[in-house]
Tab-separated table of C-alpha atoms and ligand atoms in Angstrom:
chain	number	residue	atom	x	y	z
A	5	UNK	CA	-119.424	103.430	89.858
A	6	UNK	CA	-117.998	101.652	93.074
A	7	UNK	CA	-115.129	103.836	94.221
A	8	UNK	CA	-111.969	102.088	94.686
A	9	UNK	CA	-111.002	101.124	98.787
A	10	UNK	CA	-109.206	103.933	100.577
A	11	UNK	CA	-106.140	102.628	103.049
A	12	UNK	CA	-105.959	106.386	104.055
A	13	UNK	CA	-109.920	107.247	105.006
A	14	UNK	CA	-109.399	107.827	109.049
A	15	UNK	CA	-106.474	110.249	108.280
A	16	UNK	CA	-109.087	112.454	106.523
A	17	UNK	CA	-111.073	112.239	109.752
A	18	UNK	CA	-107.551	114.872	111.272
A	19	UNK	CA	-108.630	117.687	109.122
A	20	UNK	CA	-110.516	120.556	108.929
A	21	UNK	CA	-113.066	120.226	104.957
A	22	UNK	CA	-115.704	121.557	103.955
A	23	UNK	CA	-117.607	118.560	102.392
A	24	UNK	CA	-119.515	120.374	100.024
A	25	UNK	CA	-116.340	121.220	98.598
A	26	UNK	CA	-113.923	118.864	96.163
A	27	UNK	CA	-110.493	120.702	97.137
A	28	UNK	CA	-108.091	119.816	94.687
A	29	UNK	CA	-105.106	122.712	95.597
A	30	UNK	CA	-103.507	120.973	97.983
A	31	UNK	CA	-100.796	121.312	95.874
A	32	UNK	CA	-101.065	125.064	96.031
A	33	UNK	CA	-101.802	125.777	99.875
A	34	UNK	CA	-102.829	122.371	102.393
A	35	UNK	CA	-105.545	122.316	104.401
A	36	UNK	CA	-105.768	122.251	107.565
A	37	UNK	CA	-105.513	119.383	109.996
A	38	UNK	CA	-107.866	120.013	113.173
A	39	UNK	CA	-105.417	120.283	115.673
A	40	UNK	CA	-103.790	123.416	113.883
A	41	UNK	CA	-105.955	125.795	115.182
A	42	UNK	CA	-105.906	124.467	118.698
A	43	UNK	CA	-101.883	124.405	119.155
A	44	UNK	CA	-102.174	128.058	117.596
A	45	UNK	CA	-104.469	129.419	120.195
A	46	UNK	CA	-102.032	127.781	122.665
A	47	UNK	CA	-98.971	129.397	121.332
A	48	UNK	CA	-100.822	132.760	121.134
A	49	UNK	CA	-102.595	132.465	124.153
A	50	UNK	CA	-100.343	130.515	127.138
A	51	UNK	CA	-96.521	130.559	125.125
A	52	UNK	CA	-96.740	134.525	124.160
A	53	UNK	CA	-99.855	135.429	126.429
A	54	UNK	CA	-98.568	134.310	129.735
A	55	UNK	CA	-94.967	133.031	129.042
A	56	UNK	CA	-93.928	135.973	127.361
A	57	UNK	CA	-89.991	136.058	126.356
A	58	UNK	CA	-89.275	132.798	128.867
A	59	UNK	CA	-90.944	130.964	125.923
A	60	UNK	CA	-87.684	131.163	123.825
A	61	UNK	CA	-85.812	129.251	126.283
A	62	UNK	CA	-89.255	127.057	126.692
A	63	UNK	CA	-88.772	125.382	123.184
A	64	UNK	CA	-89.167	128.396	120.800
A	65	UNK	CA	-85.471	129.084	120.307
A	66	UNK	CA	-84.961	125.583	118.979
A	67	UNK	CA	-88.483	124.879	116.368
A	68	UNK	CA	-86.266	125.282	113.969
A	69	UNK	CA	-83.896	122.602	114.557
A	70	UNK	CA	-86.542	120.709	115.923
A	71	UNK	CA	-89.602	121.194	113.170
A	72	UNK	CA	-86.337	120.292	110.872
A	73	UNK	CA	-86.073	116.920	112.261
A	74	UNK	CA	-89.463	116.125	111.433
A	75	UNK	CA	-89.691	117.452	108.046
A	76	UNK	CA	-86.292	115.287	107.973
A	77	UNK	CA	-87.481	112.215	108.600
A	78	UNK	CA	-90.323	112.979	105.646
A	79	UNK	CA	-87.457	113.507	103.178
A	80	UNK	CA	-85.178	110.769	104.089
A	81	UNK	CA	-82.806	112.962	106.376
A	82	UNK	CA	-81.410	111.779	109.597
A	83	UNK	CA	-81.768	114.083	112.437
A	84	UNK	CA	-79.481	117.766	112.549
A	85	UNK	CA	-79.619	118.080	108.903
A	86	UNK	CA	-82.500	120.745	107.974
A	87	UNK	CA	-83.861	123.330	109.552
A	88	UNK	CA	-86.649	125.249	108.411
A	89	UNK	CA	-86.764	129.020	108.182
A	90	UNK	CA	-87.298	131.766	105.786
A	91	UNK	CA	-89.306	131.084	101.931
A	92	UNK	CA	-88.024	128.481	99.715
A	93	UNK	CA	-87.088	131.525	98.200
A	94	UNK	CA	-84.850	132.586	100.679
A	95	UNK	CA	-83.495	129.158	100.704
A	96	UNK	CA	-82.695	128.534	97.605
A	97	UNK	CA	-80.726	131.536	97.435
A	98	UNK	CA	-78.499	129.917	100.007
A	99	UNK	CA	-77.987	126.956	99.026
A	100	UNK	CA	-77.427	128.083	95.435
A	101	UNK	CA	-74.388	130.908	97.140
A	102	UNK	CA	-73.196	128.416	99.369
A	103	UNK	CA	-72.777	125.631	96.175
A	104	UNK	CA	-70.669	128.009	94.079
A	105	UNK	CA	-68.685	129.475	96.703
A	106	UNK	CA	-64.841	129.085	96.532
A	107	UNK	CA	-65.570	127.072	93.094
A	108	UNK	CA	-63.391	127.598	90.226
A	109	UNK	CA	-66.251	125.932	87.657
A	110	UNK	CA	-68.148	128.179	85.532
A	111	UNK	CA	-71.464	127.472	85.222
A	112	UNK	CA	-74.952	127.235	87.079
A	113	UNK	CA	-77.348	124.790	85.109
A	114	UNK	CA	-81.353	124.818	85.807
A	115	UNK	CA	-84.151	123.085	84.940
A	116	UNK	CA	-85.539	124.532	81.513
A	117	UNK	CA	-89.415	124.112	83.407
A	118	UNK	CA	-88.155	125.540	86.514
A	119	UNK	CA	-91.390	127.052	88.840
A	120	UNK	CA	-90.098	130.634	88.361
A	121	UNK	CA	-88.736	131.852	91.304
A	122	UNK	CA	-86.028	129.425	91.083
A	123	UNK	CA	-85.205	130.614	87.530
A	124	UNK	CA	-84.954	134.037	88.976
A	125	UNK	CA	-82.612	133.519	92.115
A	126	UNK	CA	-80.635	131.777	89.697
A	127	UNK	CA	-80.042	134.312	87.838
A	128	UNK	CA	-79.383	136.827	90.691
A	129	UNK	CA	-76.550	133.811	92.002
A	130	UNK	CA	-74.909	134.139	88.479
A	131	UNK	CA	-75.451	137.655	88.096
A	132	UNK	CA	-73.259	138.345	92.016
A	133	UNK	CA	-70.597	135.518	91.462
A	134	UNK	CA	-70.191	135.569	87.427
A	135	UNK	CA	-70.362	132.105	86.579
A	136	UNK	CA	-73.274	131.708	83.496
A	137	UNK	CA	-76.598	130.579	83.816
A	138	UNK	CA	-77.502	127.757	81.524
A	139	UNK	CA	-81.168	126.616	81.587
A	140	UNK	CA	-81.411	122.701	80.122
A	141	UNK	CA	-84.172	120.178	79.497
A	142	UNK	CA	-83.688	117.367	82.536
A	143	UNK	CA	-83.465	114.722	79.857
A	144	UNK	CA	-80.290	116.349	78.319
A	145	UNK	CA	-78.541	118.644	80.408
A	146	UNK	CA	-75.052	118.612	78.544
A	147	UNK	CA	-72.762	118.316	81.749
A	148	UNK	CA	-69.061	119.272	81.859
A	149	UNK	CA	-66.334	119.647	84.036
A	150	UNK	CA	-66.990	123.306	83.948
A	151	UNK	CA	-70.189	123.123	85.804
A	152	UNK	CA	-70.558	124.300	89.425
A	153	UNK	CA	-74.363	123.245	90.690
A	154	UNK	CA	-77.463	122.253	88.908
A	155	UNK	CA	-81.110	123.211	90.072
A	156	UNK	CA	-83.593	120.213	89.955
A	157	UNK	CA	-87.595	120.673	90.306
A	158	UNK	CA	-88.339	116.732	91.265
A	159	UNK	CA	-91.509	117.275	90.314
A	160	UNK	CA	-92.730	119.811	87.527
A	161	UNK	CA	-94.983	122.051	89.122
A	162	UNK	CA	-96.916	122.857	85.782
A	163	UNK	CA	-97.052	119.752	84.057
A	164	UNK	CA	-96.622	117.401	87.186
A	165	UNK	CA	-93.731	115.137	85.946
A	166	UNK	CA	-91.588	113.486	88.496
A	167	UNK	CA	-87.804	113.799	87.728
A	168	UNK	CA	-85.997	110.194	88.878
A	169	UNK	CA	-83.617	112.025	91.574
A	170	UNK	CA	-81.297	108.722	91.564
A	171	UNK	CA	-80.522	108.822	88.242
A	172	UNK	CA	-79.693	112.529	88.217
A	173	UNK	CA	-77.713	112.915	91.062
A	174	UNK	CA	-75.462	110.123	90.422
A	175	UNK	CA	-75.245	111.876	86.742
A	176	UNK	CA	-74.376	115.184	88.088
A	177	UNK	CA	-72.048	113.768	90.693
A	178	UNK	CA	-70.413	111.911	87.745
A	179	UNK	CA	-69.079	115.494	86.618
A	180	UNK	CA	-67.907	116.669	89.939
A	181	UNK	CA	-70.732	118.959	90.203
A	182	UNK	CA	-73.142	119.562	93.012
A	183	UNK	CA	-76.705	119.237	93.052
A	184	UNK	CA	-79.423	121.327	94.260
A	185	UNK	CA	-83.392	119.792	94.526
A	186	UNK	CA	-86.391	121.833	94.740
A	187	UNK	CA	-88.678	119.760	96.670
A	188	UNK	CA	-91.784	121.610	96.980
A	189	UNK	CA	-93.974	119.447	94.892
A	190	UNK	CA	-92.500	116.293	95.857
A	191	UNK	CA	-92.401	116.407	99.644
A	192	UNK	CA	-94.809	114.976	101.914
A	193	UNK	CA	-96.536	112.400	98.898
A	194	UNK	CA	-93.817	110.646	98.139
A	195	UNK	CA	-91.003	108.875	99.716
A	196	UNK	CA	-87.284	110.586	99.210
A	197	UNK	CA	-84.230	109.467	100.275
A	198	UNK	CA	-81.536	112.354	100.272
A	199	UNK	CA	-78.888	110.799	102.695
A	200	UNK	CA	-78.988	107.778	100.764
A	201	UNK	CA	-78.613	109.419	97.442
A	202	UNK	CA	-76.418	111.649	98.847
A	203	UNK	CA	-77.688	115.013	97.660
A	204	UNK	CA	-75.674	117.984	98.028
A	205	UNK	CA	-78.551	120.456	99.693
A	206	UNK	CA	-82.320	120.668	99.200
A	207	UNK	CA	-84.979	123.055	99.416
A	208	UNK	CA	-88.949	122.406	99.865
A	209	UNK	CA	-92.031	124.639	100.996
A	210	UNK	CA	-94.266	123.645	103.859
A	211	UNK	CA	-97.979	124.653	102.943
A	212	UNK	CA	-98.598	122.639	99.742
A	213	UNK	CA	-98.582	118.694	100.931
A	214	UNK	CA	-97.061	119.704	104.194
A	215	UNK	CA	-99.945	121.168	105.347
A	216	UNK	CA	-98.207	124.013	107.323
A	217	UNK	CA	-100.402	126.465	106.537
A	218	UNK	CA	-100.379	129.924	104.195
A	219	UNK	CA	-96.498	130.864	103.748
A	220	UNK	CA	-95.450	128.776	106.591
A	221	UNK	CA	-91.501	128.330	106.800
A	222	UNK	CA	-89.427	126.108	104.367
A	223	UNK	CA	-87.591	123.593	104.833
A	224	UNK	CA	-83.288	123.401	103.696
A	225	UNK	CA	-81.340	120.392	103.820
A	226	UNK	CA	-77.554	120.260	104.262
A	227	UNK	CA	-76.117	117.163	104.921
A	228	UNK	CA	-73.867	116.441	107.619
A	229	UNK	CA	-70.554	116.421	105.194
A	230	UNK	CA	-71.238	119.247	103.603
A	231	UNK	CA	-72.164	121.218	106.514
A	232	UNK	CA	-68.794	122.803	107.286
A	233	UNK	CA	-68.144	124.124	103.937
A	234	UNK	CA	-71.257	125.660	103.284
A	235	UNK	CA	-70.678	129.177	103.773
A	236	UNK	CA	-74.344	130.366	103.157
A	237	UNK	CA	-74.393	134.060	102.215
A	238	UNK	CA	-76.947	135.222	104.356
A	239	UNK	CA	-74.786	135.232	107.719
A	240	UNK	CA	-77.630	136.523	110.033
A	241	UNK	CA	-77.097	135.769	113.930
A	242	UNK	CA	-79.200	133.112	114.403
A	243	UNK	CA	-76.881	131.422	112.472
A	244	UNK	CA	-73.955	132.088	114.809
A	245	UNK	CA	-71.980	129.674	116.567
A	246	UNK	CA	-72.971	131.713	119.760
A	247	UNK	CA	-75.669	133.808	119.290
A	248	UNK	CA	-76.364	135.169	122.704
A	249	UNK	CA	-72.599	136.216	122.640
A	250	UNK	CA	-73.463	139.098	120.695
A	251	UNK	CA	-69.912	138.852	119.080
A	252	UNK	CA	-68.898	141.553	116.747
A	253	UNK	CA	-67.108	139.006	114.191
A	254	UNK	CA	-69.351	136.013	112.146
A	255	UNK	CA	-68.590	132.420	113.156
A	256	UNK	CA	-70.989	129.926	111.959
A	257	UNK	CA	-72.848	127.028	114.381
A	258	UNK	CA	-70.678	124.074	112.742
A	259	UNK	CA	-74.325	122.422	112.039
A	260	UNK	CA	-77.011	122.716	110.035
A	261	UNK	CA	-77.876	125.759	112.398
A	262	UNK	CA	-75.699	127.871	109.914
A	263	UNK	CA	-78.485	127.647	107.629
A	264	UNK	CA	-80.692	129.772	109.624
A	265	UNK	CA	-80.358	133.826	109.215
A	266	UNK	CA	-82.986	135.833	111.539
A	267	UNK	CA	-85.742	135.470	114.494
A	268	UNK	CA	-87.968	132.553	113.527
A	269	UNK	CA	-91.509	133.141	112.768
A	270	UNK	CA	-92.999	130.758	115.566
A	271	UNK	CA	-96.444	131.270	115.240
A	272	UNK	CA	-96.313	129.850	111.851
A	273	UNK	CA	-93.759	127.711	112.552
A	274	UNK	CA	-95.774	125.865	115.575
A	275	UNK	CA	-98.713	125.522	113.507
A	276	UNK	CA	-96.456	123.343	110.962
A	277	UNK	CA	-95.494	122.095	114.046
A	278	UNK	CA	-99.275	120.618	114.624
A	279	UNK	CA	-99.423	120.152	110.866
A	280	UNK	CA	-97.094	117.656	110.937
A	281	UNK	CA	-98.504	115.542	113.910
A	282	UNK	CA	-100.577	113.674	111.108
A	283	UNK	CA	-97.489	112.377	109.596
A	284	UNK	CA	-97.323	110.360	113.200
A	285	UNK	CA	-100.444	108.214	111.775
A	286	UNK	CA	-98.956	107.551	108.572
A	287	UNK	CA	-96.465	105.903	105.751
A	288	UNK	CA	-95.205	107.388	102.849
A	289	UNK	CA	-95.058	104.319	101.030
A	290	UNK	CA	-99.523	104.539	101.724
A	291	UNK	CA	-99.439	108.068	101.038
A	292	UNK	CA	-97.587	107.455	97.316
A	293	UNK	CA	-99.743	104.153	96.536
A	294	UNK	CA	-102.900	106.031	97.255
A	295	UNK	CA	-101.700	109.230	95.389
A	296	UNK	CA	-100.693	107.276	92.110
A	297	UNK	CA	-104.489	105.741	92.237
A	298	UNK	CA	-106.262	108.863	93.329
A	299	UNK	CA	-104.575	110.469	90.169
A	300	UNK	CA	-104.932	107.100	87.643
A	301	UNK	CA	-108.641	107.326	88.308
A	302	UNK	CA	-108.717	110.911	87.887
A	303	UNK	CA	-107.359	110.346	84.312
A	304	UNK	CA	-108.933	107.607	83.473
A	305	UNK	CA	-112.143	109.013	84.276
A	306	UNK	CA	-111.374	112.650	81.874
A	307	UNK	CA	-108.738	111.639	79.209
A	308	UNK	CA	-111.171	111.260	76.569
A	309	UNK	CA	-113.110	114.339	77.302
A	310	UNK	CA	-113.374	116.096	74.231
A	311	UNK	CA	-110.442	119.297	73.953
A	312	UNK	CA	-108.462	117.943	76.855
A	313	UNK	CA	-105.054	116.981	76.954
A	314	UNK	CA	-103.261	115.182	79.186
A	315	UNK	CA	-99.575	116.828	79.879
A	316	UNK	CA	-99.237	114.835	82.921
A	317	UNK	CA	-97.269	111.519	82.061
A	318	UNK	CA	-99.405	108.226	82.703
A	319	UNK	CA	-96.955	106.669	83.812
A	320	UNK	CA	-95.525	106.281	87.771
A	321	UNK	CA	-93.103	109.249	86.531
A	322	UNK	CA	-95.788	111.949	88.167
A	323	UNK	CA	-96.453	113.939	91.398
A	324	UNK	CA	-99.916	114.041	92.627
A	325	UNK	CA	-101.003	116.520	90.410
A	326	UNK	CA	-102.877	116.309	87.067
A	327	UNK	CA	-102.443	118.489	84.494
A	328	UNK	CA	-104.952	118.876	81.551
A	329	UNK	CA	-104.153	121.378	78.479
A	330	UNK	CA	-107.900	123.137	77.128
A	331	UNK	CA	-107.819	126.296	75.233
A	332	UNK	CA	-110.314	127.591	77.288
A	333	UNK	CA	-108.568	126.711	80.737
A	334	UNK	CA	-109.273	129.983	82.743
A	335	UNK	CA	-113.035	130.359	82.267
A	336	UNK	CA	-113.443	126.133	82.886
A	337	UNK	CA	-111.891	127.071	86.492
A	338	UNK	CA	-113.646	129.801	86.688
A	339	UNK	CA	-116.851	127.448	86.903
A	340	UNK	CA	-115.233	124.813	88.415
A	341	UNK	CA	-114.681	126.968	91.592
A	342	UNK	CA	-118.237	128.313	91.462
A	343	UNK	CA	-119.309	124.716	91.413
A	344	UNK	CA	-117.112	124.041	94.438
A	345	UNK	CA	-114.509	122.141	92.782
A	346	UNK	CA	-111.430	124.256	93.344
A	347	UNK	CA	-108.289	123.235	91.664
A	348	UNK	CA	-106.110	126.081	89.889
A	349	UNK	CA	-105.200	127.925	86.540
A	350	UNK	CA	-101.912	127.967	85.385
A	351	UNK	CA	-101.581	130.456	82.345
A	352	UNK	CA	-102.277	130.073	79.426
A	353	UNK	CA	-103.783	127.292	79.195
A	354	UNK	CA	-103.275	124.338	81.704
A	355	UNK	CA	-106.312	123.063	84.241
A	356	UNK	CA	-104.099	121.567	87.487
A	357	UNK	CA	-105.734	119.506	89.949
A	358	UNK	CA	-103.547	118.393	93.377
A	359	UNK	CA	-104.622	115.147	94.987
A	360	UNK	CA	-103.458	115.179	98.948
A	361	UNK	CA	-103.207	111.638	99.595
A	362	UNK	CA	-104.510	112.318	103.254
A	363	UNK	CA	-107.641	113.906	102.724
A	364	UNK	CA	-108.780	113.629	98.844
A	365	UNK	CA	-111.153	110.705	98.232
A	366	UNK	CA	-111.812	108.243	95.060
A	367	UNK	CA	-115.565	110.166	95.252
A	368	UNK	CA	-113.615	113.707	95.029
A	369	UNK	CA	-111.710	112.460	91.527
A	370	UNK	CA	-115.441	111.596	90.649
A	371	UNK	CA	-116.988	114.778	90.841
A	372	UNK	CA	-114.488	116.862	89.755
A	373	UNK	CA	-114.528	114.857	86.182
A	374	UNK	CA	-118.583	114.773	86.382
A	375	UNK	CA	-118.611	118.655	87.015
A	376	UNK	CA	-115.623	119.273	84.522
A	377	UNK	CA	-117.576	117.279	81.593
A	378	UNK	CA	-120.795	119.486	82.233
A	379	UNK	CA	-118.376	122.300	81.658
A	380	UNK	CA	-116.924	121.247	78.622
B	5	PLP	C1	-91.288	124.471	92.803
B	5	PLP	C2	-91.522	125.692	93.635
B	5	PLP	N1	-90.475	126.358	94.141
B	5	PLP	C3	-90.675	127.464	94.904
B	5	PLP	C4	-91.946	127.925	95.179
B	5	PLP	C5	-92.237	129.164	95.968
B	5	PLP	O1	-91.308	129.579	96.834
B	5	PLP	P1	-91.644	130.535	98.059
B	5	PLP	O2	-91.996	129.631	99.204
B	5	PLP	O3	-90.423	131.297	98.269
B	5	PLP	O4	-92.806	131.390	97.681
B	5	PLP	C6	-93.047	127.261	94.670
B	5	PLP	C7	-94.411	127.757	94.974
B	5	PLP	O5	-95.402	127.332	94.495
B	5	PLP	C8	-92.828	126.121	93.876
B	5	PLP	O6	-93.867	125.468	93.353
């Protein structure tokens, strides 16, 4: 079988693989462009080694800001409206406080096939400020007047459906509430336009399409109008208006800066720094065409494999994951990693496999179907 043209071959060329291996996780952790490891023996060795504490008036003080900016412009935000710091996590937690603050609305409503974590911060919000929790399939969420926020996953991370963040937003807006995305899944393979949707705030990880490496900061997005009302909870002084002041009383920066709590973590945050030079080489619009045929001819090519099922929809409503339902999902991974085809388990029974755009081929869809039908 011919493999079908790839727009995106040189950008493979800017990272790091192993080509014995078919690494279909990028959905999970990113691999590694080439120039990572370079800028990080940089920042170890010249910024920290010889620059010592002048580095965080050489740039350091800043990454977040500026690293936010970049991410930004990947997630349709104009400049001074993200910053990244802390877990997704972390973020979410914020974002979540700083929606329901001050609101006299009752209710929190989440995703029913929320990734976990989110379900559980949730939970804490409603827990501290008392307004009920109310977990609702995206297709019929039930919004009233009484509802404060809702928590959106724009793309499923189990089953690798892609929620149509338009739609939604206008349809929470419609109710006066605010709206919350969870971009983790979604950013960095797909084009997204929060200023022109007008989201309320947004959340996203940097090591799955990102590329920023294991647990490397995440990203928060609070839009310029919203910024002076968002009274995030977590009022650590890197947030402050005047950190350096060493004031005794809280004032927030009147920017996104508010969203940041402690000391960033600039090793990591430098090497998402270097990460996201690739983006400099590339258009989302490519990234998302090549995705959506990476993952057609991925399906195509196992649909019909016998006790498979397909959970992830066929249609252009998907991520760049597939998602395949076998009873006997755990010990087919199992094998699929010893043969060097590494995608991931996702209990109890669901096979996922992450296309990057940037560095997954047509000839890596191929052998990961030719090794998984051995296996079945
Ligand atoms: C949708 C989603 N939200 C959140 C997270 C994780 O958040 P954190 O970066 O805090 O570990 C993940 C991790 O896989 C995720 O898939």
């Amino acid at each position: 079988m011919t493999s079908p043209p790839d727009p995106l071959a040189h950008i493979r060329d800017l990272f790091d693989l192993d080509d014995d291996v078919v690494y279909l996780d990028g959905n999970s952790l990113g691999a590694p462009p080439k120039a990572v490891a370079e800028r990080v023996q940089h920042v170890v060795r010249h910024q920290w080694g010889r620059r010592l504490i002048r580095s965080w008036s050489e740039g350091w003080w800043e990454a977040p800001e500026r690293v936010g900016n970049r991410v930004g412009r990947l997630v349709g935000a104009a400049p001074g409206q993200v910053v990244v710091a802390d877990s997704t996590s972390v973020n979410l937690f914020k974002a979540l406080m700083g929606a329901v603050r001050n609101t006299d609305r009752m209710e929190i409503v989440v995703d029913e096939g929320t990734f976990p974590t989110d379900g559980y911060i949730a939970r804490s919000v409603s827990e501290l400020t008392g307004l009920a929790l109310r977990a609702a399939p995206p297709e019929e969420l039930d919004l009233r007047d009484t509802t404060a926020v809702v928590l959106l996953n724009h793309v499923d991370y189990r089953t690798g459906r892609l929620l149509d963040m338009a739609r939604l937003t206008e349809q929470v807006h419609a109710v006066g509430a605010k709206v919350v995305w969870d971009l983790c899944h979604s950013a960095g393979v797909l084009p997204i336009e929060l200023d022109a949707l007008g989201v309320d705030l947004a959340v996203g990880c940097t090591y799955k399409f990102l590329n920023g490496g294991p647990g490397s900061p995440a990203f928060i997005y609070v839009p310029k109008a919203g910024q002076s009302a968002f009274e995030q909870p977590l009022t650590g002084w890197t947030g402050h208006e005047v950190p350096f002041a060493m004031a005794p009383e809280y004032t927030p920066d009147p920017g996104v800066t508010r969203a940041r709590v402690g000391t960033p973590d600039i090793i990591s945050m430098l090497a998402l720094d270097a990460a996201l030079d690739v983006w400099d080489h590339v258009e989302l619009a490519d990234v998302r065409a090549k995705g959506l045929r990476l993952t057609s001819h991925f399906i195509s090519l196992v649909e019909d494999l016998p006790g498979l099922e397909l959970i992830t929809p066929r249609d252009e409503w998907r991520g760049h994951q597939v998602s395949l339902r076998h009873p006997e999902a755990k010990r087919i991974m199992t094998q699929l990693i010893e043969r060097q085809v590494i995608g991931d388990h996702r209990p109890p029974d669901v096979l996922r496999f992450g296309f990057a755009p940037l560095y997954n081929t047509f000839a890596d869809a191929e052998r990961a179907a030719d090794t998984l039908k051995t296996l079945l």
